[in-house]
mmCIF file with all atom_site columns, C-alpha atoms in Angstrom:
data_model
loop_
_atom_site.group_PDB
_atom_site.id
_atom_site.type_symbol
_atom_site.label_atom_id
_atom_site.label_alt_id
_atom_site.label_comp_id
_atom_site.label_asym_id
_atom_site.label_entity_id
_atom_site.label_seq_id
_atom_site.pdbx_PDB_ins_code
_atom_site.Cartn_x
_atom_site.Cartn_y
_atom_site.Cartn_z
_atom_site.occupancy
_atom_site.B_iso_or_equiv
_atom_site.pdbx_formal_charge
_atom_site.auth_seq_id
_atom_site.auth_comp_id
_atom_site.auth_asym_id
_atom_site.auth_atom_id
_atom_site.pdbx_PDB_model_num
ATOM 1   C CA . ARG A 1 1   ? -9.163 76.224  6.389   1.00 0.00 ? 173 ARG A CA 1
ATOM 2   C CA . VAL A 1 2   ? -6.495 73.860  7.701   1.00 0.00 ? 174 VAL A CA 1
ATOM 3   C CA . GLY A 1 3   ? -5.505 71.128  5.253   1.00 0.00 ? 175 GLY A CA 1
ATOM 4   C CA . ARG A 1 4   ? -4.352 70.652  1.673   1.00 0.00 ? 176 ARG A CA 1
ATOM 5   C CA . GLN A 1 5   ? -6.096 72.220  -1.280  1.00 0.00 ? 177 GLN A CA 1
ATOM 6   C CA . ASP A 1 6   ? -5.341 71.668  -4.960  1.00 0.00 ? 178 ASP A CA 1
ATOM 7   C CA . PHE A 1 7   ? -5.737 74.463  -7.506  1.00 0.00 ? 179 PHE A CA 1
ATOM 8   C CA . ASP A 1 8   ? -5.945 74.493  -11.292 1.00 0.00 ? 180 ASP A CA 1
ATOM 9   C CA . LEU A 1 9   ? -6.385 78.044  -12.577 1.00 0.00 ? 181 LEU A CA 1
ATOM 10  C CA . GLU A 1 10  ? -8.075 77.380  -15.919 1.00 0.00 ? 182 GLU A CA 1
ATOM 11  C CA . ASN A 1 11  ? -4.922 75.732  -17.276 1.00 0.00 ? 183 ASN A CA 1
ATOM 12  C CA . LYS A 1 12  ? -3.030 79.029  -17.187 1.00 0.00 ? 184 LYS A CA 1
ATOM 13  C CA . PHE A 1 13  ? -0.544 77.574  -14.727 1.00 0.00 ? 185 PHE A CA 1
ATOM 14  C CA . LYS A 1 14  ? 0.533  74.110  -13.735 1.00 0.00 ? 186 LYS A CA 1
ATOM 15  C CA . PRO A 1 15  ? -1.782 72.683  -11.047 1.00 0.00 ? 187 PRO A CA 1
ATOM 16  C CA . PHE A 1 16  ? -0.417 73.366  -7.596  1.00 0.00 ? 188 PHE A CA 1
ATOM 17  C CA . ARG A 1 17  ? -1.167 72.472  -3.996  1.00 0.00 ? 189 ARG A CA 1
ATOM 18  C CA . VAL A 1 18  ? -1.409 74.750  -0.955  1.00 0.00 ? 190 VAL A CA 1
ATOM 19  C CA . GLU A 1 19  ? -1.160 73.319  2.539   1.00 0.00 ? 191 GLU A CA 1
ATOM 20  C CA . ILE A 1 20  ? -2.436 75.407  5.447   1.00 0.00 ? 192 ILE A CA 1
ATOM 21  C CA . VAL A 1 21  ? -1.261 74.373  8.907   1.00 0.00 ? 193 VAL A CA 1
ATOM 22  C CA . ASP A 1 22  ? -2.359 75.343  12.398  1.00 0.00 ? 194 ASP A CA 1
ATOM 23  C CA . SER A 1 23  ? 0.731  77.239  13.545  1.00 0.00 ? 195 SER A CA 1
ATOM 24  C CA . VAL A 1 24  ? -0.532 77.344  17.135  1.00 0.00 ? 196 VAL A CA 1
ATOM 25  C CA . ASP A 1 25  ? -0.713 73.551  17.205  1.00 0.00 ? 197 ASP A CA 1
ATOM 26  C CA . VAL A 1 26  ? 2.781  73.254  15.718  1.00 0.00 ? 198 VAL A CA 1
ATOM 27  C CA . TYR A 1 27  ? 4.184  75.674  18.294  1.00 0.00 ? 199 TYR A CA 1
ATOM 28  C CA . LEU A 1 28  ? 2.380  73.947  21.158  1.00 0.00 ? 200 LEU A CA 1
ATOM 29  C CA . ASN A 1 29  ? 3.890  70.591  20.190  1.00 0.00 ? 201 ASN A CA 1
ATOM 30  C CA . LEU A 1 30  ? 7.338  72.200  20.124  1.00 0.00 ? 202 LEU A CA 1
ATOM 31  C CA . LEU A 1 31  ? 6.877  73.712  23.585  1.00 0.00 ? 203 LEU A CA 1
ATOM 32  C CA . ARG A 1 32  ? 5.819  70.354  25.029  1.00 0.00 ? 204 ARG A CA 1
ATOM 33  C CA . GLY A 1 33  ? 9.321  69.108  24.281  1.00 0.00 ? 205 GLY A CA 1
ATOM 34  C CA . LEU A 1 34  ? 11.024 72.133  25.806  1.00 0.00 ? 206 LEU A CA 1
ATOM 35  C CA . PHE A 1 35  ? 9.206  72.778  29.086  1.00 0.00 ? 207 PHE A CA 1
ATOM 36  C CA . ASP A 1 36  ? 7.744  70.745  31.937  1.00 0.00 ? 208 ASP A CA 1
ATOM 37  C CA . PHE A 1 37  ? 4.053  71.252  31.206  1.00 0.00 ? 209 PHE A CA 1
ATOM 38  C CA . ASN A 1 38  ? 2.959  69.203  34.215  1.00 0.00 ? 210 ASN A CA 1
ATOM 39  C CA . ALA A 1 39  ? 4.916  71.449  36.583  1.00 0.00 ? 211 ALA A CA 1
ATOM 40  C CA . ILE A 1 40  ? 3.561  74.612  34.940  1.00 0.00 ? 212 ILE A CA 1
ATOM 41  C CA . ARG A 1 41  ? 0.004  73.268  35.012  1.00 0.00 ? 213 ARG A CA 1
ATOM 42  C CA . SER A 1 42  ? 0.336  72.501  38.719  1.00 0.00 ? 214 SER A CA 1
ATOM 43  C CA . LEU A 1 43  ? 1.619  76.013  39.337  1.00 0.00 ? 215 LEU A CA 1
ATOM 44  C CA . LEU A 1 44  ? -1.345 77.578  37.538  1.00 0.00 ? 216 LEU A CA 1
ATOM 45  C CA . THR A 1 45  ? -4.069 75.305  38.893  1.00 0.00 ? 217 THR A CA 1
ATOM 46  C CA . GLY A 1 46  ? -2.807 73.734  42.136  1.00 0.00 ? 218 GLY A CA 1
ATOM 47  C CA . PRO A 1 47  ? -3.577 74.629  45.780  1.00 0.00 ? 219 PRO A CA 1
ATOM 48  C CA . SER A 1 48  ? -0.951 77.394  45.741  1.00 0.00 ? 220 SER A CA 1
ATOM 49  C CA . GLN A 1 49  ? -2.165 78.698  42.400  1.00 0.00 ? 221 GLN A CA 1
ATOM 50  C CA . LEU A 1 50  ? -0.148 81.457  40.764  1.00 0.00 ? 222 LEU A CA 1
ATOM 51  C CA . LYS A 1 51  ? -2.652 83.873  39.264  1.00 0.00 ? 223 LYS A CA 1
ATOM 52  C CA . ILE A 1 52  ? -1.412 85.391  36.020  1.00 0.00 ? 224 ILE A CA 1
ATOM 53  C CA . LYS A 1 53  ? -2.517 88.122  33.621  1.00 0.00 ? 225 LYS A CA 1
ATOM 54  C CA . ILE A 1 54  ? -1.239 88.043  30.022  1.00 0.00 ? 226 ILE A CA 1
ATOM 55  C CA . ASP A 1 55  ? -1.891 90.832  27.519  1.00 0.00 ? 227 ASP A CA 1
ATOM 56  C CA . ALA A 1 56  ? -1.532 89.923  23.837  1.00 0.00 ? 228 ALA A CA 1
ATOM 57  C CA . MET A 1 57  ? -2.188 93.571  22.857  1.00 0.00 ? 229 MET A CA 1
ATOM 58  C CA . HIS A 1 58  ? -4.391 92.422  19.940  1.00 0.00 ? 230 HIS A CA 1
ATOM 59  C CA . GLY A 1 59  ? -1.341 91.079  18.097  1.00 0.00 ? 231 GLY A CA 1
ATOM 60  C CA . VAL A 1 60  ? -0.592 87.654  16.679  1.00 0.00 ? 232 VAL A CA 1
ATOM 61  C CA . MET A 1 61  ? 0.118  86.102  20.087  1.00 0.00 ? 233 MET A CA 1
ATOM 62  C CA . GLY A 1 62  ? -3.544 86.136  21.130  1.00 0.00 ? 234 GLY A CA 1
ATOM 63  C CA . PRO A 1 63  ? -4.464 82.650  19.838  1.00 0.00 ? 235 PRO A CA 1
ATOM 64  C CA . TYR A 1 64  ? -1.208 81.243  21.237  1.00 0.00 ? 236 TYR A CA 1
ATOM 65  C CA . VAL A 1 65  ? -1.851 82.683  24.694  1.00 0.00 ? 237 VAL A CA 1
ATOM 66  C CA . ARG A 1 66  ? -5.397 81.330  24.797  1.00 0.00 ? 238 ARG A CA 1
ATOM 67  C CA . ARG A 1 67  ? -4.556 77.877  23.487  1.00 0.00 ? 239 ARG A CA 1
ATOM 68  C CA . ILE A 1 68  ? -1.358 77.283  25.462  1.00 0.00 ? 240 ILE A CA 1
ATOM 69  C CA . LEU A 1 69  ? -1.877 79.029  28.791  1.00 0.00 ? 241 LEU A CA 1
ATOM 70  C CA . CYS A 1 70  ? -5.632 78.663  29.153  1.00 0.00 ? 242 CYS A CA 1
ATOM 71  C CA . ASP A 1 71  ? -6.682 75.561  27.199  1.00 0.00 ? 243 ASP A CA 1
ATOM 72  C CA . GLU A 1 72  ? -3.544 73.477  27.647  1.00 0.00 ? 244 GLU A CA 1
ATOM 73  C CA . LEU A 1 73  ? -2.135 74.633  30.988  1.00 0.00 ? 245 LEU A CA 1
ATOM 74  C CA . GLY A 1 74  ? -5.376 75.420  32.752  1.00 0.00 ? 246 GLY A CA 1
ATOM 75  C CA . ALA A 1 75  ? -5.095 79.128  33.519  1.00 0.00 ? 247 ALA A CA 1
ATOM 76  C CA . PRO A 1 76  ? -8.555 80.734  33.912  1.00 0.00 ? 248 PRO A CA 1
ATOM 77  C CA . ALA A 1 77  ? -9.938 82.307  30.749  1.00 0.00 ? 249 ALA A CA 1
ATOM 78  C CA . ASN A 1 78  ? -9.771 85.785  32.293  1.00 0.00 ? 250 ASN A CA 1
ATOM 79  C CA . SER A 1 79  ? -5.995 85.370  32.644  1.00 0.00 ? 251 SER A CA 1
ATOM 80  C CA . ALA A 1 80  ? -5.664 86.333  28.973  1.00 0.00 ? 252 ALA A CA 1
ATOM 81  C CA . ILE A 1 81  ? -6.725 89.736  27.663  1.00 0.00 ? 253 ILE A CA 1
ATOM 82  C CA . ASN A 1 82  ? -6.756 91.460  24.260  1.00 0.00 ? 254 ASN A CA 1
ATOM 83  C CA . CYS A 1 83  ? -6.309 88.121  22.511  1.00 0.00 ? 255 CYS A CA 1
ATOM 84  C CA . ILE A 1 84  ? -8.221 88.802  19.302  1.00 0.00 ? 256 ILE A CA 1
ATOM 85  C CA . PRO A 1 85  ? -5.717 89.888  16.599  1.00 0.00 ? 257 PRO A CA 1
ATOM 86  C CA . LEU A 1 86  ? -6.862 93.163  15.031  1.00 0.00 ? 258 LEU A CA 1
ATOM 87  C CA . GLU A 1 87  ? -5.466 95.058  12.063  1.00 0.00 ? 259 GLU A CA 1
ATOM 88  C CA . ASP A 1 88  ? -5.334 98.283  14.061  1.00 0.00 ? 260 ASP A CA 1
ATOM 89  C CA . PHE A 1 89  ? -4.481 96.565  17.378  1.00 0.00 ? 261 PHE A CA 1
ATOM 90  C CA . GLY A 1 90  ? -7.635 97.978  18.893  1.00 0.00 ? 262 GLY A CA 1
ATOM 91  C CA . GLY A 1 91  ? -6.442 101.521 18.296  1.00 0.00 ? 263 GLY A CA 1
ATOM 92  C CA . GLN A 1 92  ? -3.516 101.019 20.661  1.00 0.00 ? 264 GLN A CA 1
ATOM 93  C CA . HIS A 1 93  ? 0.224  100.887 20.082  1.00 0.00 ? 265 HIS A CA 1
ATOM 94  C CA . PRO A 1 94  ? 1.272  97.215  20.523  1.00 0.00 ? 266 PRO A CA 1
ATOM 95  C CA . ASP A 1 95  ? 4.543  97.934  22.286  1.00 0.00 ? 267 ASP A CA 1
ATOM 96  C CA . PRO A 1 96  ? 4.988  96.029  25.585  1.00 0.00 ? 268 PRO A CA 1
ATOM 97  C CA . ASN A 1 97  ? 6.226  98.720  27.931  1.00 0.00 ? 269 ASN A CA 1
ATOM 98  C CA . LEU A 1 98  ? 4.932  100.800 30.829  1.00 0.00 ? 270 LEU A CA 1
ATOM 99  C CA . THR A 1 99  ? 3.728  103.530 28.462  1.00 0.00 ? 271 THR A CA 1
ATOM 100 C CA . TYR A 1 100 ? 1.473  101.421 26.258  1.00 0.00 ? 272 TYR A CA 1
ATOM 101 C CA . ALA A 1 101 ? 0.620  98.272  28.256  1.00 0.00 ? 273 ALA A CA 1
ATOM 102 C CA . THR A 1 102 ? -1.397 100.308 30.747  1.00 0.00 ? 274 THR A CA 1
ATOM 103 C CA . VAL A 1 103 ? -4.319 97.854  30.933  1.00 0.00 ? 275 VAL A CA 1
ATOM 104 C CA . LEU A 1 104 ? -1.973 95.149  32.163  1.00 0.00 ? 276 LEU A CA 1
ATOM 105 C CA . LEU A 1 105 ? -0.135 97.533  34.473  1.00 0.00 ? 277 LEU A CA 1
ATOM 106 C CA . GLU A 1 106 ? -3.317 98.660  36.200  1.00 0.00 ? 278 GLU A CA 1
ATOM 107 C CA . ALA A 1 107 ? -4.497 95.060  36.612  1.00 0.00 ? 279 ALA A CA 1
ATOM 108 C CA . MET A 1 108 ? -1.187 94.096  38.186  1.00 0.00 ? 280 MET A CA 1
ATOM 109 C CA . LYS A 1 109 ? -1.130 97.060  40.558  1.00 0.00 ? 281 LYS A CA 1
ATOM 110 C CA . GLY A 1 110 ? -4.144 95.640  42.388  1.00 0.00 ? 282 GLY A CA 1
ATOM 111 C CA . GLY A 1 111 ? -2.031 92.828  43.831  1.00 0.00 ? 283 GLY A CA 1
ATOM 112 C CA . GLU A 1 112 ? -4.373 90.009  42.771  1.00 0.00 ? 284 GLU A CA 1
ATOM 113 C CA . TYR A 1 113 ? -1.976 88.595  40.192  1.00 0.00 ? 285 TYR A CA 1
ATOM 114 C CA . GLY A 1 114 ? 1.521  87.284  40.883  1.00 0.00 ? 286 GLY A CA 1
ATOM 115 C CA . PHE A 1 115 ? 2.815  87.352  37.322  1.00 0.00 ? 287 PHE A CA 1
ATOM 116 C CA . GLY A 1 116 ? 1.997  89.484  34.311  1.00 0.00 ? 288 GLY A CA 1
ATOM 117 C CA . ALA A 1 117 ? 3.326  89.728  30.785  1.00 0.00 ? 289 ALA A CA 1
ATOM 118 C CA . ALA A 1 118 ? 2.580  91.616  27.576  1.00 0.00 ? 290 ALA A CA 1
ATOM 119 C CA . PHE A 1 119 ? 3.632  90.733  24.029  1.00 0.00 ? 291 PHE A CA 1
ATOM 120 C CA . ASP A 1 120 ? 4.296  93.005  21.078  1.00 0.00 ? 292 ASP A CA 1
ATOM 121 C CA . ALA A 1 121 ? 2.485  92.794  17.746  1.00 0.00 ? 293 ALA A CA 1
ATOM 122 C CA . ASP A 1 122 ? 4.508  89.935  16.232  1.00 0.00 ? 294 ASP A CA 1
ATOM 123 C CA . GLY A 1 123 ? 5.346  88.152  19.476  1.00 0.00 ? 295 GLY A CA 1
ATOM 124 C CA . ASP A 1 124 ? 9.124  88.464  19.571  1.00 0.00 ? 296 ASP A CA 1
ATOM 125 C CA . ARG A 1 125 ? 9.272  90.908  22.502  1.00 0.00 ? 297 ARG A CA 1
ATOM 126 C CA . TYR A 1 126 ? 7.697  90.859  25.947  1.00 0.00 ? 298 TYR A CA 1
ATOM 127 C CA . MET A 1 127 ? 7.407  92.802  29.185  1.00 0.00 ? 299 MET A CA 1
ATOM 128 C CA . ILE A 1 128 ? 7.227  91.087  32.568  1.00 0.00 ? 300 ILE A CA 1
ATOM 129 C CA . LEU A 1 129 ? 5.531  92.520  35.642  1.00 0.00 ? 301 LEU A CA 1
ATOM 130 C CA . GLY A 1 130 ? 5.511  91.133  39.160  1.00 0.00 ? 302 GLY A CA 1
ATOM 131 C CA . GLN A 1 131 ? 2.869  91.465  41.846  1.00 0.00 ? 303 GLN A CA 1
ATOM 132 C CA . ASN A 1 132 ? 1.661  94.997  42.556  1.00 0.00 ? 304 ASN A CA 1
ATOM 133 C CA . GLY A 1 133 ? 2.960  96.103  39.170  1.00 0.00 ? 305 GLY A CA 1
ATOM 134 C CA . PHE A 1 134 ? 6.634  95.518  39.933  1.00 0.00 ? 306 PHE A CA 1
ATOM 135 C CA . PHE A 1 135 ? 8.519  96.173  36.693  1.00 0.00 ? 307 PHE A CA 1
ATOM 136 C CA . VAL A 1 136 ? 11.147 93.632  35.635  1.00 0.00 ? 308 VAL A CA 1
ATOM 137 C CA . ASN A 1 137 ? 13.546 95.309  33.222  1.00 0.00 ? 309 ASN A CA 1
ATOM 138 C CA . PRO A 1 138 ? 14.758 93.304  30.191  1.00 0.00 ? 310 PRO A CA 1
ATOM 139 C CA . SER A 1 139 ? 18.292 92.946  31.548  1.00 0.00 ? 311 SER A CA 1
ATOM 140 C CA . ASP A 1 140 ? 17.023 91.372  34.763  1.00 0.00 ? 312 ASP A CA 1
ATOM 141 C CA . SER A 1 141 ? 14.424 89.145  33.101  1.00 0.00 ? 313 SER A CA 1
ATOM 142 C CA . LEU A 1 142 ? 17.120 87.638  30.882  1.00 0.00 ? 314 LEU A CA 1
ATOM 143 C CA . ALA A 1 143 ? 19.375 87.055  33.894  1.00 0.00 ? 315 ALA A CA 1
ATOM 144 C CA . ILE A 1 144 ? 16.506 85.468  35.849  1.00 0.00 ? 316 ILE A CA 1
ATOM 145 C CA . ILE A 1 145 ? 15.787 83.040  33.012  1.00 0.00 ? 317 ILE A CA 1
ATOM 146 C CA . ALA A 1 146 ? 19.475 82.164  32.792  1.00 0.00 ? 318 ALA A CA 1
ATOM 147 C CA . ALA A 1 147 ? 19.735 81.579  36.541  1.00 0.00 ? 319 ALA A CA 1
ATOM 148 C CA . ASN A 1 148 ? 16.813 79.151  36.449  1.00 0.00 ? 320 ASN A CA 1
ATOM 149 C CA . LEU A 1 149 ? 17.685 77.099  33.393  1.00 0.00 ? 321 LEU A CA 1
ATOM 150 C CA . SER A 1 150 ? 17.777 73.965  35.533  1.00 0.00 ? 322 SER A CA 1
ATOM 151 C CA . CYS A 1 151 ? 13.959 74.172  35.612  1.00 0.00 ? 323 CYS A CA 1
ATOM 152 C CA . ILE A 1 152 ? 13.740 73.824  31.819  1.00 0.00 ? 324 ILE A CA 1
ATOM 153 C CA . PRO A 1 153 ? 14.019 70.230  30.500  1.00 0.00 ? 325 PRO A CA 1
ATOM 154 C CA . TYR A 1 154 ? 15.392 71.359  27.138  1.00 0.00 ? 326 TYR A CA 1
ATOM 155 C CA . PHE A 1 155 ? 18.624 72.546  28.735  1.00 0.00 ? 327 PHE A CA 1
ATOM 156 C CA . HIS A 1 156 ? 18.990 69.276  30.625  1.00 0.00 ? 328 HIS A CA 1
ATOM 157 C CA . GLN A 1 157 ? 19.046 67.553  27.254  1.00 0.00 ? 329 GLN A CA 1
ATOM 158 C CA . MET A 1 158 ? 21.049 70.045  25.202  1.00 0.00 ? 330 MET A CA 1
ATOM 159 C CA . GLY A 1 159 ? 23.288 71.657  27.809  1.00 0.00 ? 331 GLY A CA 1
ATOM 160 C CA . MET A 1 160 ? 24.230 75.320  27.983  1.00 0.00 ? 332 MET A CA 1
ATOM 161 C CA . ARG A 1 161 ? 26.743 76.606  25.452  1.00 0.00 ? 333 ARG A CA 1
ATOM 162 C CA . GLY A 1 162 ? 26.747 80.291  26.267  1.00 0.00 ? 334 GLY A CA 1
ATOM 163 C CA . PHE A 1 163 ? 24.755 83.478  26.771  1.00 0.00 ? 335 PHE A CA 1
ATOM 164 C CA . GLY A 1 164 ? 24.423 86.510  24.540  1.00 0.00 ? 336 GLY A CA 1
ATOM 165 C CA . ARG A 1 165 ? 23.312 90.047  25.325  1.00 0.00 ? 337 ARG A CA 1
ATOM 166 C CA . SER A 1 166 ? 23.223 93.321  23.425  1.00 0.00 ? 338 SER A CA 1
ATOM 167 C CA . MET A 1 167 ? 25.607 96.094  24.431  1.00 0.00 ? 339 MET A CA 1
ATOM 168 C CA . PRO A 1 168 ? 22.946 98.425  25.964  1.00 0.00 ? 340 PRO A CA 1
ATOM 169 C CA . THR A 1 169 ? 21.916 95.786  28.550  1.00 0.00 ? 341 THR A CA 1
ATOM 170 C CA . SER A 1 170 ? 23.289 95.610  32.081  1.00 0.00 ? 342 SER A CA 1
ATOM 171 C CA . LEU A 1 171 ? 25.872 93.187  33.495  1.00 0.00 ? 343 LEU A CA 1
ATOM 172 C CA . ALA A 1 172 ? 23.242 91.128  35.329  1.00 0.00 ? 344 ALA A CA 1
ATOM 173 C CA . LEU A 1 173 ? 23.595 88.290  32.820  1.00 0.00 ? 345 LEU A CA 1
ATOM 174 C CA . ASP A 1 174 ? 27.379 88.392  33.159  1.00 0.00 ? 346 ASP A CA 1
ATOM 175 C CA . LYS A 1 175 ? 27.128 87.752  36.903  1.00 0.00 ? 347 LYS A CA 1
ATOM 176 C CA . VAL A 1 176 ? 24.905 84.729  36.310  1.00 0.00 ? 348 VAL A CA 1
ATOM 177 C CA . ALA A 1 177 ? 27.217 83.445  33.582  1.00 0.00 ? 349 ALA A CA 1
ATOM 178 C CA . LYS A 1 178 ? 30.242 83.781  35.877  1.00 0.00 ? 350 LYS A CA 1
ATOM 179 C CA . SER A 1 179 ? 28.575 81.776  38.646  1.00 0.00 ? 351 SER A CA 1
ATOM 180 C CA . MET A 1 180 ? 27.619 79.065  36.133  1.00 0.00 ? 352 MET A CA 1
ATOM 181 C CA . LYS A 1 181 ? 31.023 79.119  34.427  1.00 0.00 ? 353 LYS A CA 1
ATOM 182 C CA . VAL A 1 182 ? 29.334 79.793  31.085  1.00 0.00 ? 354 VAL A CA 1
ATOM 183 C CA . PRO A 1 183 ? 30.715 82.233  28.463  1.00 0.00 ? 355 PRO A CA 1
ATOM 184 C CA . VAL A 1 184 ? 28.766 85.389  27.712  1.00 0.00 ? 356 VAL A CA 1
ATOM 185 C CA . TYR A 1 185 ? 28.985 87.361  24.461  1.00 0.00 ? 357 TYR A CA 1
ATOM 186 C CA . GLU A 1 186 ? 28.237 91.078  24.144  1.00 0.00 ? 358 GLU A CA 1
ATOM 187 C CA . THR A 1 187 ? 26.942 92.112  20.723  1.00 0.00 ? 359 THR A CA 1
ATOM 188 C CA . PRO A 1 188 ? 25.733 95.251  18.948  1.00 0.00 ? 360 PRO A CA 1
ATOM 189 C CA . THR A 1 189 ? 21.963 95.665  18.914  1.00 0.00 ? 361 THR A CA 1
ATOM 190 C CA . GLY A 1 190 ? 20.356 93.426  16.281  1.00 0.00 ? 362 GLY A CA 1
ATOM 191 C CA . TRP A 1 191 ? 19.234 89.823  16.203  1.00 0.00 ? 363 TRP A CA 1
ATOM 192 C CA . ARG A 1 192 ? 21.507 88.990  13.291  1.00 0.00 ? 364 ARG A CA 1
ATOM 193 C CA . PHE A 1 193 ? 24.404 89.069  15.745  1.00 0.00 ? 365 PHE A CA 1
ATOM 194 C CA . PHE A 1 194 ? 22.658 86.601  18.061  1.00 0.00 ? 366 PHE A CA 1
ATOM 195 C CA . ALA A 1 195 ? 21.813 84.435  15.052  1.00 0.00 ? 367 ALA A CA 1
ATOM 196 C CA . ASN A 1 196 ? 25.493 84.253  14.145  1.00 0.00 ? 368 ASN A CA 1
ATOM 197 C CA . LEU A 1 197 ? 26.329 83.109  17.672  1.00 0.00 ? 369 LEU A CA 1
ATOM 198 C CA . MET A 1 198 ? 23.595 80.470  17.649  1.00 0.00 ? 370 MET A CA 1
ATOM 199 C CA . ASP A 1 199 ? 24.506 79.225  14.188  1.00 0.00 ? 371 ASP A CA 1
ATOM 200 C CA . SER A 1 200 ? 28.099 78.780  15.329  1.00 0.00 ? 372 SER A CA 1
ATOM 201 C CA . GLY A 1 201 ? 26.975 76.763  18.347  1.00 0.00 ? 373 GLY A CA 1
ATOM 202 C CA . ARG A 1 202 ? 28.214 79.268  20.927  1.00 0.00 ? 374 ARG A CA 1
ATOM 203 C CA . CYS A 1 203 ? 24.956 80.634  22.333  1.00 0.00 ? 375 CYS A CA 1
ATOM 204 C CA . SER A 1 204 ? 21.892 78.928  23.831  1.00 0.00 ? 376 SER A CA 1
ATOM 205 C CA . LEU A 1 205 ? 20.109 81.913  25.386  1.00 0.00 ? 377 LEU A CA 1
ATOM 206 C CA . CYS A 1 206 ? 20.238 85.596  24.420  1.00 0.00 ? 378 CYS A CA 1
ATOM 207 C CA . GLY A 1 207 ? 18.386 88.844  24.838  1.00 0.00 ? 379 GLY A CA 1
ATOM 208 C CA . GLU A 1 208 ? 18.451 92.550  24.138  1.00 0.00 ? 380 GLU A CA 1
ATOM 209 C CA . GLU A 1 209 ? 17.415 95.851  25.639  1.00 0.00 ? 381 GLU A CA 1
ATOM 210 C CA . SER A 1 210 ? 13.930 96.111  24.115  1.00 0.00 ? 382 SER A CA 1
ATOM 211 C CA . PHE A 1 211 ? 12.568 92.964  25.791  1.00 0.00 ? 383 PHE A CA 1
ATOM 212 C CA . GLY A 1 212 ? 13.475 90.437  23.107  1.00 0.00 ? 384 GLY A CA 1
ATOM 213 C CA . ALA A 1 213 ? 14.842 87.068  24.250  1.00 0.00 ? 385 ALA A CA 1
ATOM 214 C CA . GLY A 1 214 ? 15.392 83.726  22.617  1.00 0.00 ? 386 GLY A CA 1
#
């Protein structure tokens, strides 16, 4: 359970304390400082409601999707699917692509939803689908985020230092960077290269060919 617990294992070890935190709550508080929650809530619940469908693929993102998008931002409960984390991922392969995220793809093809997304098992990769199942490839999704950074309060506060992309991605991000007069760095595949750029203060947004972005 959440909270602090003290342990004394029959004097075999020094007494120690374990603190269990609600990681969803911690993450939610972080996001409140990064994004305009009021604007997103209005988009998901207002008169011109954007209907969404999010597939957590029975990975760790399930509780985050439910708490943040449904409970906090007001999306209907049926907007989130496969949100119970399971050891075997429900017998499916938790890879967010057109081959494995077929439940989401079929839901989006009906045209009822304007935005869809699926997360992988540990939540560091995603796939985005538009209305009628329109597939947004990872190169374009990164470029779209970059082109709309003015909508994200965090970047108003911190500014934009640069973009990073892995070598197998397209030049879509480069075109956005050129129009914004922001440097872009091409790296080998692997997040350690992005981490080096971020640690050196040269990169604020990055992404790679298998749907990872940060």
